[in-house]
Amino acid sequence: MAAMAALRALRWRLLRTPGSGPARRLSTAEFPSPEEKPQFPGASADFADRLEFIQPNVISGIPVYRVMDRQGHIVNPAEDPQLPKELVLKLYKTMTLLNTMDRILYESQRQGRISFYMTNYGEEGTHVGSAAALDDTDLVFGQYRESGVLMYRGYPLDLFMAQCYGNASDPGKGRQMPVHYGCRDRHFVTISSPLATQIPQAVGAAYAIKRADANRAVICYFGEGAASEGDAHAGFNFAATLECPIIFFCRNNGYAISTPTSEQYRGDGIAARGPGYGLMSIRVDGNDVFAVYNATKEARRRAVAENQPFLIEAMTYRIGHHSTSDDSSAYRSVDEVNYWDKQDHPISRLRHYMLGRGWWDEEEEKGWRKSSRKMVMEAFEQAERKPKPNVQLLFSDVYQEMPPHLRRQRAALEQHLQHYGEHYPLEHFEK
């Protein structure tokens, strides 16, 4: 009312200037009605006549979408994806095989057999739930904790082991540190260590796919810590303005190495940022493989059909240390870790579901655990016996034609090894 009165007074002053005679009426075209919306090009909004800042804690948190409860019961039958038994078994076996591989490679690093490792404990559901919802030709950009996606696509244990050992069978020829996998045949872009660099790269790939009208999507994985990087802002904004068929998949596992989410951001997680960039966004229970599957399936469908980016925030928990270079007991309690390991684990949740459907029993569980460990150990032992790549591979695969400075360096190395080769373990390298 006060605003309307002030507006009427302003109009009267404008119409009654000294010596101007009687007031005249303005037409609607001359003075717009107070109901007219702002015409600023930078935002779509209404006018407000009261000074008020938006407070982050006024808006309620984005809900967490789930399909199963912690005991493996379907909460809403309408949301049950009704996956066939064969597919559910593949989800479960991939998660448990990944868990077994993690345990063996983690221990191998502790024994000094490999230089580094990162486990996926507690986050297996985010991997396989999303991987199962994609087409095999969809392009994957991972961060470094998405081994389950590659495993679901059929990447063999031999190559996982070869990469971690950096032996002669490693497709990367021993040039990358462990867990930096990549596979062109399975459309999995090689991992790089710097955080969030994959995000704008993934958007560029999605834009190229859009221009080629290739009926594919890109999925880009990252953690909530990586979302604090500037590359995340650039990627989100590019994807929205260029209308790219991409799924941003954030694994919010509670910790960015040692930094908890309470120190990482003050807002409502990562999904809340999506609307500000123009991204369709959802928050899901990352320990519920069916919720992850449903969200990714629908996001993938719409991303391709509508050329629209989507943001999925999967809430989960990193049970293991950040890596073998980290000791998480320095910044979190054992009780906290045990809760997630024993009470809310994606593997146990899916196992409860399968037991309830009569698709699994304790004997099958024991048999699978034994056989999966045997498979991992066989690949492990084979990788350990293989030699390292030929030292000449230090100089290849950078240029199509080797430039003079690299040829000089290669010749210098050869001469050095001829004189001092006995001081190097050359017997462990492929000839």
Short mmCIF file of C-alpha atoms in Angstrom, two decimals:
data_model
loop_
_atom_site.label_atom_id
_atom_site.label_comp_id
_atom_site.label_asym_id
_atom_site.label_seq_id
_atom_site.Cartn_x
_atom_site.Cartn_y
_atom_site.Cartn_z
CA MET A 1 0.00 0.00 0.00
CA ALA A 2 2.83 2.35 0.86
CA ALA A 3 4.46 1.67 -2.50
CA MET A 4 1.19 2.41 -4.34
CA ALA A 5 0.73 5.67 -2.44
CA ALA A 6 4.26 6.78 -3.22
CA LEU A 7 3.73 5.96 -6.89
CA ARG A 8 0.54 8.05 -7.01
CA ALA A 9 2.32 10.96 -5.35
CA LEU A 10 5.15 10.73 -7.86
CA ARG A 11 2.74 10.75 -10.74
CA TRP A 12 0.97 13.84 -9.32
CA ARG A 13 4.27 15.73 -8.98
CA LEU A 14 5.22 14.87 -12.55
CA LEU A 15 1.87 16.06 -13.87
CA ARG A 16 1.55 19.26 -11.76
CA THR A 17 4.67 21.33 -12.50
CA PRO A 18 4.50 25.10 -11.66
CA GLY A 19 2.60 27.08 -14.32
CA SER A 20 1.60 24.03 -16.23
CA GLY A 21 -2.12 24.45 -15.72
CA PRO A 22 -4.47 21.60 -14.88
CA ALA A 23 -3.12 18.12 -14.59
CA ARG A 24 -3.48 15.80 -17.54
CA ARG A 25 -3.78 12.01 -17.48
CA LEU A 26 -1.00 9.76 -18.77
CA SER A 27 -1.94 6.87 -21.00
CA THR A 28 -0.95 3.32 -20.08
CA ALA A 29 1.71 3.42 -22.75
CA GLU A 30 3.22 6.61 -21.26
CA PHE A 31 3.39 5.23 -17.72
CA PRO A 32 3.46 1.46 -17.31
CA SER A 33 1.29 -0.17 -14.68
CA PRO A 34 2.97 -1.19 -11.39
CA GLU A 35 2.22 -4.84 -12.21
CA GLU A 36 4.66 -4.87 -15.14
CA LYS A 37 7.61 -7.20 -14.69
CA PRO A 38 11.24 -6.07 -14.94
CA GLN A 39 12.67 -6.12 -18.44
CA PHE A 40 16.33 -6.55 -17.49
CA PRO A 41 18.05 -9.03 -19.83
CA GLY A 42 20.10 -10.70 -17.06
CA ALA A 43 17.33 -12.25 -14.95
CA SER A 44 13.68 -13.27 -14.93
CA ALA A 45 12.04 -11.98 -11.78
CA ASP A 46 9.45 -9.70 -10.21
CA PHE A 47 9.98 -6.33 -8.59
CA ALA A 48 10.12 -6.15 -4.78
CA ASP A 49 9.39 -3.03 -2.73
CA ARG A 50 11.07 -4.26 0.45
CA LEU A 51 14.80 -4.64 1.09
CA GLU A 52 15.43 -8.27 1.91
CA PHE A 53 18.46 -10.52 1.41
CA ILE A 54 17.90 -14.20 0.67
CA GLN A 55 19.28 -16.26 3.51
CA PRO A 56 20.66 -19.74 2.74
CA ASN A 57 19.03 -21.38 5.75
CA VAL A 58 15.52 -20.15 4.91
CA ILE A 59 15.07 -22.50 1.97
CA SER A 60 14.59 -26.11 3.06
CA GLY A 61 17.19 -28.64 1.91
CA ILE A 62 16.76 -30.53 -1.33
CA PRO A 63 15.30 -33.96 -0.49
CA VAL A 64 17.25 -37.18 -1.08
CA TYR A 65 15.54 -39.44 -3.60
CA ARG A 66 15.59 -43.13 -2.69
CA VAL A 67 13.93 -46.36 -3.82
CA MET A 68 15.13 -48.83 -1.14
CA ASP A 69 15.44 -48.36 2.59
CA ARG A 70 18.51 -49.60 4.47
CA GLN A 71 17.00 -53.09 4.83
CA GLY A 72 16.54 -53.45 1.07
CA HIS A 73 12.77 -52.91 1.09
CA ILE A 74 11.21 -50.93 -1.78
CA VAL A 75 9.75 -47.75 -0.30
CA ASN A 76 7.45 -46.82 -3.18
CA PRO A 77 6.57 -49.67 -5.58
CA ALA A 78 5.96 -47.14 -8.36
CA GLU A 79 9.68 -46.24 -8.28
CA ASP A 80 10.93 -49.84 -8.43
CA PRO A 81 12.88 -50.09 -11.73
CA GLN A 82 11.86 -53.77 -11.96
CA LEU A 83 15.30 -54.83 -13.09
CA PRO A 84 15.61 -58.48 -14.10
CA LYS A 85 17.44 -60.92 -11.87
CA GLU A 86 20.41 -61.19 -14.27
CA LEU A 87 21.02 -57.44 -14.18
CA VAL A 88 20.68 -57.19 -10.40
CA LEU A 89 23.18 -60.05 -10.03
CA LYS A 90 25.58 -58.20 -12.34
CA LEU A 91 25.25 -55.07 -10.20
CA TYR A 92 25.95 -57.04 -7.05
CA LYS A 93 28.84 -59.07 -8.45
CA THR A 94 30.50 -55.97 -9.89
CA MET A 95 30.31 -54.18 -6.54
CA THR A 96 31.67 -57.13 -4.58
CA LEU A 97 34.39 -57.89 -7.12
CA LEU A 98 35.49 -54.26 -6.95
CA ASN A 99 35.53 -54.50 -3.16
CA THR A 100 37.70 -57.63 -3.31
CA MET A 101 40.12 -56.06 -5.79
CA ASP A 102 40.36 -52.98 -3.58
CA ARG A 103 41.31 -55.01 -0.52
CA ILE A 104 44.03 -56.96 -2.31
CA LEU A 105 45.58 -53.94 -4.06
CA TYR A 106 45.41 -51.83 -0.91
CA GLU A 107 47.35 -54.52 0.97
CA SER A 108 49.81 -54.86 -1.92
CA GLN A 109 50.64 -51.17 -1.60
CA ARG A 110 51.14 -51.54 2.14
CA GLN A 111 53.58 -54.36 1.35
CA GLY A 112 55.50 -52.12 -1.07
CA ARG A 113 54.46 -54.01 -4.19
CA ILE A 114 52.81 -51.01 -5.86
CA SER A 115 53.42 -47.33 -5.20
CA PHE A 116 49.90 -46.00 -4.58
CA TYR A 117 46.24 -46.98 -4.43
CA MET A 118 42.77 -45.56 -3.80
CA THR A 119 39.90 -47.75 -2.62
CA ASN A 120 36.22 -47.35 -3.44
CA TYR A 121 34.80 -48.67 -0.14
CA GLY A 122 31.26 -47.45 0.44
CA GLU A 123 30.82 -45.79 -2.95
CA GLU A 124 30.30 -48.88 -5.09
CA GLY A 125 26.59 -48.15 -5.55
CA THR A 126 27.28 -44.82 -7.25
CA HIS A 127 29.54 -46.58 -9.77
CA VAL A 128 27.44 -49.50 -10.90
CA GLY A 129 24.04 -47.84 -10.52
CA SER A 130 25.04 -45.08 -12.91
CA ALA A 131 27.04 -47.32 -15.26
CA ALA A 132 24.07 -49.68 -15.72
CA ALA A 133 21.86 -46.76 -16.75
CA LEU A 134 24.16 -45.58 -19.55
CA ASP A 135 24.55 -46.80 -23.09
CA ASP A 136 27.84 -48.58 -23.74
CA THR A 137 28.91 -45.85 -26.18
CA ASP A 138 28.31 -42.97 -23.77
CA LEU A 139 31.55 -41.20 -22.96
CA VAL A 140 32.82 -41.33 -19.37
CA PHE A 141 35.07 -38.74 -17.74
CA GLY A 142 36.07 -39.95 -14.28
CA GLN A 143 37.91 -38.29 -11.44
CA TYR A 144 39.83 -41.17 -9.84
CA ARG A 145 37.34 -43.12 -7.75
CA GLU A 146 35.15 -44.60 -10.48
CA SER A 147 36.81 -47.95 -11.10
CA GLY A 148 33.45 -49.69 -10.80
CA VAL A 149 32.16 -47.93 -13.92
CA LEU A 150 35.00 -49.38 -15.97
CA MET A 151 34.61 -52.78 -14.31
CA TYR A 152 30.89 -52.82 -15.10
CA ARG A 153 31.74 -52.20 -18.75
CA GLY A 154 33.85 -55.35 -18.80
CA TYR A 155 37.36 -54.02 -18.27
CA PRO A 156 39.36 -57.13 -17.32
CA LEU A 157 41.10 -57.66 -14.00
CA ASP A 158 44.37 -58.28 -15.87
CA LEU A 159 44.41 -54.70 -17.14
CA PHE A 160 43.43 -53.20 -13.79
CA MET A 161 46.41 -54.99 -12.28
CA ALA A 162 48.73 -54.15 -15.19
CA GLN A 163 47.97 -50.46 -14.80
CA CYS A 164 48.58 -50.46 -11.06
CA TYR A 165 51.85 -52.34 -11.53
CA GLY A 166 52.84 -50.29 -14.58
CA ASN A 167 54.03 -53.45 -16.32
CA ALA A 168 54.50 -54.26 -20.01
CA SER A 169 50.79 -55.11 -20.42
CA ASP A 170 49.67 -51.69 -19.16
CA PRO A 171 47.86 -49.85 -21.99
CA GLY A 172 49.39 -46.65 -20.59
CA LYS A 173 52.88 -48.19 -20.89
CA GLY A 174 53.72 -47.52 -17.25
CA ARG A 175 53.56 -43.75 -17.59
CA GLN A 176 50.69 -43.09 -15.20
CA MET A 177 50.52 -43.58 -11.45
CA PRO A 178 48.19 -46.37 -10.22
CA VAL A 179 44.38 -46.10 -10.53
CA HIS A 180 44.67 -43.72 -13.50
CA TYR A 181 42.80 -46.03 -15.85
CA GLY A 182 41.63 -45.37 -19.38
CA CYS A 183 40.11 -47.40 -22.19
CA ARG A 184 39.23 -46.11 -25.65
CA ASP A 185 37.26 -49.26 -26.54
CA ARG A 186 35.02 -48.80 -23.51
CA HIS A 187 34.71 -45.02 -23.98
CA PHE A 188 36.42 -44.25 -20.67
CA VAL A 189 38.72 -41.23 -20.87
CA THR A 190 42.05 -41.70 -19.08
CA ILE A 191 42.11 -40.32 -15.54
CA SER A 192 44.29 -37.31 -14.77
CA SER A 193 45.31 -36.33 -11.25
CA PRO A 194 44.52 -32.57 -11.15
CA LEU A 195 41.06 -32.06 -9.66
CA ALA A 196 38.16 -30.96 -11.85
CA THR A 197 40.11 -30.59 -15.09
CA GLN A 198 37.83 -33.25 -16.55
CA ILE A 199 34.71 -31.10 -16.09
CA PRO A 200 35.21 -28.50 -18.86
CA GLN A 201 36.79 -31.20 -21.03
CA ALA A 202 33.66 -33.32 -20.65
CA VAL A 203 31.48 -30.36 -21.62
CA GLY A 204 33.56 -29.84 -24.75
CA ALA A 205 33.10 -33.49 -25.66
CA ALA A 206 29.34 -33.22 -25.07
CA TYR A 207 29.17 -30.13 -27.27
CA ALA A 208 30.98 -32.01 -30.04
CA ILE A 209 28.53 -34.91 -29.68
CA LYS A 210 25.63 -32.48 -29.92
CA ARG A 211 27.01 -30.90 -33.09
CA ALA A 212 27.52 -34.36 -34.60
CA ASP A 213 23.96 -35.36 -33.63
CA ALA A 214 25.45 -38.62 -32.38
CA ASN A 215 22.62 -39.75 -30.05
CA ARG A 216 25.10 -40.16 -27.19
CA ALA A 217 25.63 -38.57 -23.81
CA VAL A 218 28.62 -37.71 -21.66
CA ILE A 219 28.81 -38.42 -17.95
CA CYS A 220 31.34 -36.57 -15.83
CA TYR A 221 32.14 -37.79 -12.31
CA PHE A 222 33.65 -35.64 -9.57
CA GLY A 223 33.58 -35.24 -5.80
CA GLU A 224 32.07 -32.45 -3.75
CA GLY A 225 35.57 -31.12 -3.11
CA ALA A 226 36.27 -30.81 -6.83
CA ALA A 227 33.07 -28.78 -7.14
CA SER A 228 34.92 -25.99 -5.32
CA GLU A 229 37.36 -25.67 -8.21
CA GLY A 230 36.93 -22.94 -10.80
CA ASP A 231 36.72 -25.56 -13.54
CA ALA A 232 33.40 -26.71 -12.08
CA HIS A 233 31.93 -23.23 -12.49
CA ALA A 234 33.19 -22.98 -16.06
CA GLY A 235 31.90 -26.44 -16.93
CA PHE A 236 28.44 -25.93 -15.43
CA ASN A 237 28.02 -22.57 -17.16
CA PHE A 238 29.26 -23.77 -20.55
CA ALA A 239 27.02 -26.85 -20.42
CA ALA A 240 23.91 -24.81 -19.65
CA THR A 241 24.48 -22.01 -22.16
CA LEU A 242 25.57 -24.37 -24.95
CA GLU A 243 22.81 -26.86 -24.08
CA CYS A 244 25.01 -29.95 -24.00
CA PRO A 245 23.90 -33.58 -23.48
CA ILE A 246 25.91 -34.17 -20.30
CA ILE A 247 25.30 -35.61 -16.84
CA PHE A 248 27.36 -34.07 -14.06
CA PHE A 249 27.59 -36.81 -11.42
CA CYS A 250 28.83 -35.58 -8.05
CA ARG A 251 29.82 -38.19 -5.48
CA ASN A 252 29.29 -36.32 -2.23
CA ASN A 253 31.10 -38.72 0.11
CA GLY A 254 31.51 -36.39 3.08
CA TYR A 255 35.22 -35.61 2.79
CA ALA A 256 37.55 -33.95 0.31
CA ILE A 257 40.64 -35.81 1.53
CA SER A 258 40.59 -34.52 5.13
CA THR A 259 38.23 -31.56 4.62
CA PRO A 260 34.67 -32.36 5.78
CA THR A 261 31.69 -30.92 3.96
CA SER A 262 31.06 -28.56 6.88
CA GLU A 263 34.29 -26.79 5.94
CA GLN A 264 33.91 -27.27 2.18
CA TYR A 265 30.73 -25.23 1.67
CA ARG A 266 28.01 -23.38 3.57
CA GLY A 267 25.13 -23.90 1.16
CA ASP A 268 22.87 -26.90 0.64
CA GLY A 269 25.42 -29.21 -0.96
CA ILE A 270 26.08 -29.38 -4.68
CA ALA A 271 22.61 -30.03 -6.14
CA ALA A 272 21.45 -26.64 -4.83
CA ARG A 273 23.95 -24.93 -7.15
CA GLY A 274 22.41 -26.47 -10.25
CA PRO A 275 19.37 -24.20 -10.70
CA GLY A 276 21.62 -21.14 -10.45
CA TYR A 277 23.46 -22.35 -13.53
CA GLY A 278 20.31 -23.49 -15.32
CA LEU A 279 20.94 -27.22 -14.70
CA MET A 280 18.19 -29.74 -14.05
CA SER A 281 19.23 -31.13 -10.67
CA ILE A 282 18.44 -33.95 -8.26
CA ARG A 283 19.88 -35.36 -5.04
CA VAL A 284 19.84 -39.14 -4.62
CA ASP A 285 20.80 -41.71 -2.03
CA GLY A 286 24.12 -42.91 -3.44
CA ASN A 287 23.98 -46.06 -1.30
CA ASP A 288 20.75 -47.07 -3.04
CA VAL A 289 21.79 -48.58 -6.36
CA PHE A 290 18.23 -48.42 -7.71
CA ALA A 291 17.86 -44.71 -6.92
CA VAL A 292 21.15 -44.02 -8.70
CA TYR A 293 20.03 -46.14 -11.64
CA ASN A 294 16.63 -44.41 -11.98
CA ALA A 295 18.07 -40.90 -11.75
CA THR A 296 20.87 -41.57 -14.22
CA LYS A 297 18.57 -43.39 -16.66
CA GLU A 298 16.10 -40.52 -16.80
CA ALA A 299 18.82 -37.87 -16.91
CA ARG A 300 20.51 -39.71 -19.77
CA ARG A 301 17.26 -40.04 -21.71
CA ARG A 302 16.41 -36.38 -21.41
CA ALA A 303 19.95 -35.15 -21.94
CA VAL A 304 20.03 -36.87 -25.35
CA ALA A 305 16.43 -36.10 -26.34
CA GLU A 306 16.46 -32.45 -25.24
CA ASN A 307 20.17 -31.50 -25.45
CA GLN A 308 20.06 -30.49 -21.83
CA PRO A 309 22.61 -30.83 -19.00
CA PHE A 310 21.74 -32.56 -15.74
CA LEU A 311 23.33 -32.53 -12.28
CA ILE A 312 23.05 -35.56 -9.99
CA GLU A 313 24.35 -35.30 -6.45
CA ALA A 314 24.76 -38.81 -5.00
CA MET A 315 24.98 -38.72 -1.21
CA THR A 316 27.30 -41.45 0.04
CA TYR A 317 30.23 -42.00 2.40
CA ARG A 318 33.91 -42.71 1.81
CA ILE A 319 34.57 -45.60 4.19
CA GLY A 320 38.22 -46.03 3.28
CA HIS A 321 41.08 -43.58 3.58
CA HIS A 322 41.31 -41.02 0.80
CA SER A 323 44.29 -42.94 -0.54
CA THR A 324 47.25 -44.93 0.72
CA SER A 325 48.89 -41.55 1.43
CA ASP A 326 46.15 -40.65 3.91
CA ASP A 327 45.30 -41.69 7.49
CA SER A 328 41.66 -40.74 8.03
CA SER A 329 41.80 -41.60 11.76
CA ALA A 330 43.42 -38.20 12.19
CA TYR A 331 40.22 -36.36 11.29
CA ARG A 332 37.27 -38.73 11.92
CA SER A 333 36.29 -41.31 14.49
CA VAL A 334 36.27 -45.07 14.12
CA ASP A 335 32.65 -45.11 15.30
CA GLU A 336 31.64 -42.81 12.44
CA VAL A 337 33.27 -45.07 9.86
CA ASN A 338 31.82 -48.22 11.43
CA TYR A 339 28.29 -46.84 11.25
CA TRP A 340 28.45 -46.49 7.47
CA ASP A 341 30.31 -49.76 7.03
CA LYS A 342 27.87 -51.81 9.12
CA GLN A 343 24.56 -49.92 8.95
CA ASP A 344 24.31 -48.19 5.58
CA HIS A 345 26.49 -49.90 2.98
CA PRO A 346 25.37 -50.16 -0.68
CA ILE A 347 26.50 -53.77 -0.99
CA SER A 348 24.62 -55.00 2.09
CA ARG A 349 21.53 -53.04 1.06
CA LEU A 350 21.39 -54.74 -2.35
CA ARG A 351 22.15 -58.10 -0.75
CA HIS A 352 19.14 -57.65 1.57
CA TYR A 353 16.98 -56.94 -1.48
CA MET A 354 18.23 -60.05 -3.28
CA LEU A 355 17.74 -62.24 -0.23
CA GLY A 356 14.19 -60.95 0.11
CA ARG A 357 13.44 -61.87 -3.50
CA GLY A 358 14.99 -65.32 -3.14
CA TRP A 359 17.66 -64.47 -5.73
CA TRP A 360 20.61 -65.10 -3.40
CA ASP A 361 21.50 -67.12 -0.34
CA GLU A 362 24.39 -67.61 2.05
CA GLU A 363 25.86 -70.53 0.13
CA GLU A 364 25.95 -68.51 -3.08
CA GLU A 365 27.52 -65.64 -1.15
CA LYS A 366 30.31 -67.84 0.19
CA GLY A 367 30.93 -69.40 -3.20
CA TRP A 368 31.05 -66.05 -5.00
CA ARG A 369 33.36 -64.49 -2.44
CA LYS A 370 35.76 -67.42 -2.79
CA SER A 371 35.72 -67.50 -6.59
CA SER A 372 35.99 -63.71 -6.96
CA ARG A 373 39.00 -63.62 -4.65
CA LYS A 374 40.59 -66.39 -6.69
CA MET A 375 40.07 -64.40 -9.91
CA VAL A 376 41.63 -61.29 -8.41
CA MET A 377 44.59 -63.19 -6.99
CA GLU A 378 45.31 -64.89 -10.31
CA ALA A 379 45.36 -61.54 -12.11
CA PHE A 380 47.45 -60.07 -9.29
CA GLU A 381 50.08 -62.81 -9.47
CA GLN A 382 50.24 -62.62 -13.25
CA ALA A 383 50.75 -58.84 -13.17
CA GLU A 384 53.51 -59.15 -10.59
CA ARG A 385 55.47 -61.58 -12.77
CA LYS A 386 55.42 -59.41 -15.87
CA PRO A 387 58.37 -57.11 -16.67
CA LYS A 388 58.22 -53.33 -16.79
CA PRO A 389 57.81 -51.63 -20.19
CA ASN A 390 60.86 -51.06 -22.39
CA VAL A 391 62.74 -47.94 -21.32
CA GLN A 392 62.64 -46.66 -24.92
CA LEU A 393 58.93 -45.98 -24.39
CA LEU A 394 59.95 -42.95 -22.33
CA PHE A 395 60.31 -41.06 -25.59
CA SER A 396 57.44 -42.30 -27.77
CA ASP A 397 53.78 -41.33 -28.24
CA VAL A 398 54.27 -37.61 -27.69
CA TYR A 399 55.01 -36.51 -31.25
CA GLN A 400 54.08 -38.21 -34.50
CA GLU A 401 57.68 -37.72 -35.58
CA MET A 402 60.24 -37.60 -32.80
CA PRO A 403 61.88 -34.12 -32.72
CA PRO A 404 65.67 -33.68 -32.56
CA HIS A 405 65.81 -32.82 -28.85
CA LEU A 406 64.08 -36.11 -27.91
CA ARG A 407 66.32 -38.10 -30.23
CA ARG A 408 69.33 -36.57 -28.48
CA GLN A 409 67.91 -37.45 -25.08
CA ARG A 410 67.22 -41.02 -26.18
CA ALA A 411 70.77 -41.40 -27.50
CA ALA A 412 72.15 -39.98 -24.25
CA LEU A 413 70.16 -42.52 -22.22
CA GLU A 414 71.35 -45.39 -24.39
CA GLN A 415 74.97 -44.29 -23.96
CA HIS A 416 74.51 -43.88 -20.22
CA LEU A 417 73.04 -47.38 -19.85
CA GLN A 418 75.86 -48.89 -21.88
CA HIS A 419 78.38 -47.53 -19.38
CA TYR A 420 76.41 -47.79 -16.13
CA GLY A 421 73.71 -50.35 -16.87
CA GLU A 422 74.87 -52.65 -14.07
CA HIS A 423 73.67 -50.06 -11.55
CA TYR A 424 70.06 -50.28 -12.77
CA PRO A 425 67.57 -53.18 -12.47
CA LEU A 426 67.32 -53.54 -16.24
CA GLU A 427 66.53 -57.24 -15.90
CA HIS A 428 63.07 -56.19 -14.70
CA PHE A 429 62.35 -54.27 -17.92
CA GLU A 430 61.13 -55.63 -21.23
CA LYS A 431 63.90 -55.86 -23.79
#
